Coordinates of C-alpha atoms in Angstrom, one line a residue:
Chain A
X1 CA 31.5 102.3 156.8
X2 CA 27.7 102.5 156.6
X3 CA 26.2 103.3 159.9
X4 CA 22.8 101.8 160.7
X5 CA 20.4 103.2 163.3
X6 CA 17.1 101.8 164.6
X7 CA 14.2 103.3 166.4
X8 CA 12.9 102.8 168.9
X9 CA 15.6 101.1 170.9
X10 CA 12.9 99.2 172.8
X11 CA 9.1 99.0 172.9
X12 CA 6.5 97.4 175.0
X13 CA 3.4 95.9 173.3
X14 CA 0.6 93.5 174.0
X15 CA -0.3 90.3 172.2
X16 CA -2.4 91.2 169.2
X17 CA -0.9 94.7 168.8
X18 CA 0.8 95.9 165.6
X19 CA 4.2 97.4 165.8
X20 CA 6.7 99.1 163.5
X21 CA 10.5 99.4 163.8
X22 CA 12.4 101.8 161.6
X23 CA 16.0 101.4 160.3
X24 CA 18.0 104.2 158.7
X25 CA 21.3 103.8 156.8
X26 CA 23.9 106.6 156.6
X27 CA 24.2 106.0 152.9
X28 CA 22.0 104.7 150.1
X29 CA 21.9 100.9 150.4
X30 CA 19.3 100.6 147.6
X31 CA 17.3 97.5 148.8
X32 CA 20.2 95.5 150.4
X33 CA 18.5 95.6 153.8
X34 CA 17.7 92.5 155.9
X35 CA 15.8 92.0 159.2
X36 CA 16.6 89.4 161.8
X37 CA 14.9 88.2 165.0
X38 CA 17.1 87.2 167.8
X39 CA 16.2 85.5 171.1
X40 CA 18.7 85.0 173.9
X41 CA 20.5 81.7 173.7
X42 CA 19.5 81.1 170.1
X43 CA 20.9 81.9 166.7
X44 CA 19.4 84.9 164.9
X45 CA 16.6 84.2 162.4
X46 CA 16.3 85.8 159.0
X47 CA 12.8 87.4 158.6
X48 CA 13.1 89.7 155.6
X49 CA 15.8 90.1 153.0
X50 CA 16.1 92.6 150.1
X51 CA 14.0 95.1 152.1
X52 CA 10.7 93.4 151.5
X53 CA 11.1 89.7 150.6
X54 CA 9.6 87.5 153.3
X55 CA 12.0 84.6 154.1
X56 CA 10.5 81.1 153.5
X57 CA 8.7 79.9 156.5
X58 CA 8.3 83.3 158.2
X59 CA 4.7 84.1 159.1
X60 CA 3.0 86.7 156.9
X61 CA 2.4 89.0 159.9
X62 CA 6.0 90.2 159.3
X63 CA 6.5 92.7 156.6
X64 CA 9.3 94.9 155.3
X65 CA 9.3 98.1 153.3
X66 CA 11.6 100.9 152.2
X67 CA 14.6 101.6 150.0
X68 CA 17.6 103.9 149.9
X69 CA 18.2 105.0 153.5
X70 CA 14.9 104.4 155.2
X71 CA 13.3 101.0 156.0
X72 CA 10.5 99.7 158.2
X73 CA 9.8 96.3 159.7
X74 CA 6.1 95.8 160.6
X75 CA 4.7 93.1 162.8
X76 CA 0.9 92.9 162.7
X77 CA -0.9 91.0 165.5
X78 CA 2.0 90.3 167.8
X79 CA 2.2 86.7 169.0
X80 CA 3.9 85.5 172.2
X81 CA 6.8 84.1 170.3
X82 CA 7.5 87.5 168.6
X83 CA 8.9 89.0 171.8
X84 CA 12.6 89.3 170.9
X85 CA 15.2 91.7 169.7
X86 CA 15.1 92.8 166.0
X87 CA 18.2 93.8 164.0
X88 CA 18.5 95.4 160.6
X89 CA 21.6 94.8 158.5
X90 CA 22.8 96.3 155.3
X91 CA 24.5 94.0 152.8
X92 CA 25.2 96.7 150.1
X93 CA 28.8 97.4 151.1
X94 CA 31.2 95.6 153.4
X95 CA 31.5 95.8 156.3
X96 CA 27.9 94.5 156.4
X97 CA 26.9 96.5 159.4
X98 CA 24.0 95.8 161.8
X99 CA 21.8 98.2 163.5
X100 CA 21.9 98.4 167.3
X101 CA 18.7 96.4 167.7
X102 CA 15.2 97.0 168.9
X103 CA 13.9 95.0 171.9
X104 CA 10.2 94.1 171.8
X105 CA 8.9 93.0 175.2
X106 CA 5.5 92.3 176.7
X107 CA 3.6 95.2 178.1
Chain B
X1 CA 18.4 69.2 156.1
X2 CA 20.5 72.2 155.6
X3 CA 22.5 73.0 158.7
X4 CA 25.7 74.4 160.1
X5 CA 27.2 72.9 163.2
X6 CA 29.8 74.8 165.1
X7 CA 32.6 73.6 167.4
X8 CA 32.2 73.7 171.2
X9 CA 32.9 76.4 173.7
X10 CA 36.4 77.7 174.2
X11 CA 38.2 79.4 177.2
X12 CA 41.3 81.2 176.2
X13 CA 43.8 83.5 178.0
X14 CA 44.5 87.0 176.7
X15 CA 47.0 86.9 173.8
X16 CA 46.1 83.4 172.7
X17 CA 44.3 82.4 169.5
X18 CA 41.1 80.5 169.0
X19 CA 39.9 78.6 165.9
X20 CA 36.2 78.0 165.5
X21 CA 34.8 75.5 163.0
X22 CA 31.5 75.5 161.1
X23 CA 30.5 72.2 159.4
X24 CA 28.0 72.4 156.6
X25 CA 25.6 69.8 155.4
X26 CA 22.5 69.4 153.3
X27 CA 23.6 71.8 150.5
X28 CA 26.3 72.5 147.9
X29 CA 29.0 74.0 150.1
X30 CA 30.8 75.9 147.4
X31 CA 27.6 77.7 146.2
X32 CA 27.2 80.0 149.3
X33 CA 29.5 82.4 151.1
X34 CA 30.0 81.8 154.8
X35 CA 29.8 84.8 157.1
X36 CA 30.9 85.2 160.7
X37 CA 29.1 87.4 163.2
X38 CA 29.6 87.8 166.9
X39 CA 27.6 89.0 169.9
X40 CA 29.5 90.2 173.0
X41 CA 27.6 90.0 176.4
X42 CA 24.9 92.7 176.5
X43 CA 25.8 93.9 173.0
X44 CA 24.4 93.7 169.5
X45 CA 25.4 91.7 166.5
X46 CA 28.8 92.5 164.9
X47 CA 29.8 91.4 161.4
X48 CA 33.3 90.0 161.3
X49 CA 33.7 89.0 157.6
X50 CA 33.0 86.4 154.9
X51 CA 34.7 83.7 153.0
X52 CA 33.8 82.4 149.5
X53 CA 34.2 78.6 149.8
X54 CA 34.5 78.3 146.0
X55 CA 37.9 80.1 145.8
X56 CA 38.8 81.0 149.4
X57 CA 38.4 84.7 148.8
X58 CA 37.7 86.7 152.0
X59 CA 36.6 90.1 153.2
X60 CA 37.1 91.2 156.8
X61 CA 35.8 94.1 158.8
X62 CA 38.4 96.7 159.4
X63 CA 38.1 96.1 163.2
X64 CA 39.4 92.6 162.8
X65 CA 42.0 93.1 160.0
X66 CA 45.3 91.5 161.0
X67 CA 43.8 89.4 163.7
X68 CA 41.3 87.2 161.9
X69 CA 41.7 84.5 159.3
X70 CA 38.9 82.6 157.6
X71 CA 39.7 79.4 155.8
X72 CA 38.0 76.4 154.3
X73 CA 38.9 72.8 155.2
X74 CA 40.2 70.3 152.7
X75 CA 37.0 68.3 153.1
X76 CA 35.2 71.3 151.4
X77 CA 32.4 71.1 154.0
X78 CA 33.9 73.0 156.9
X79 CA 34.7 76.7 157.3
X80 CA 37.1 78.0 160.0
X81 CA 37.5 81.3 161.7
X82 CA 40.7 82.0 163.7
X83 CA 41.1 85.0 165.8
X84 CA 44.5 85.8 167.3
X85 CA 45.9 88.1 170.0
X86 CA 42.7 87.6 171.9
X87 CA 41.6 90.3 174.4
X88 CA 39.0 90.1 177.1
X89 CA 36.6 92.2 174.9
X90 CA 36.7 89.4 172.4
X91 CA 34.5 87.4 174.8
X92 CA 31.4 86.7 172.8
X93 CA 29.2 84.1 171.0
X94 CA 30.6 83.6 167.5
X95 CA 28.2 82.5 164.8
X96 CA 28.7 81.3 161.3
X97 CA 26.1 81.7 158.7
X98 CA 25.3 80.8 155.1
X99 CA 24.5 83.7 152.8
X100 CA 21.9 84.0 150.1
X101 CA 23.9 84.6 146.9
X102 CA 21.8 87.4 145.5
X103 CA 21.9 89.7 148.5
X104 CA 24.2 88.1 151.2
X105 CA 21.4 87.9 153.8
X106 CA 22.3 85.1 156.2
X107 CA 19.5 82.5 155.9
X108 CA 21.1 79.6 157.8
X109 CA 23.0 80.1 161.1
X110 CA 25.2 77.9 163.2
X111 CA 24.2 77.3 166.8
X112 CA 26.9 79.7 168.0
X113 CA 30.2 79.1 169.8
X114 CA 31.0 80.7 173.2
X115 CA 34.5 82.1 173.4
X116 CA 35.5 83.3 176.8
X117 CA 38.8 85.2 177.1
X118 CA 40.0 85.5 180.7
X119 CA 43.1 85.2 182.7

């Protein structure tokens, strides 16, 4: 199985800040890497798929980059609704494993 | 609009089985795989498997092999996930999701079904 790791596990930031979350895969997943936002009590929301493709309807302050084993999710100008947990997921090889998550909370 | 609506919360005893439904609307059901994902209390997301509604083909995570079964209803608008020999650590919110054909990212999610396994 492909193991996914994320860093940091949590971060505190203020509204208007820019933040970056990294995701590493234990094997090459090419660009089969997705990012989700998850808030308690709600279903996860797809933000980025194929490493850098912004899902329809997602604000442009979200961006994804990377390939192979190293990926980054960037959020510029944090908004109040962005405080949530973010997960990466590889869909290159089943099982389609998720990272452990990065919790973004308000400083 | 495109949506997935899941069945309601379940309370089961250890050793029992649970079957969760996921009804699709607003799109061609057979054109998109359905994935199942769960989140246990205080834990992250865990991928369970997928089913291809077009032919019923499935792929399950090894952790669930032998205990999970994913099927499609005869109406061809509903997917089911059945988990057997339930344990307390199967207590979780179970989600179904529609996957983008090109990369299997889950773009539409059901609202989640709480399954509580307790004696």
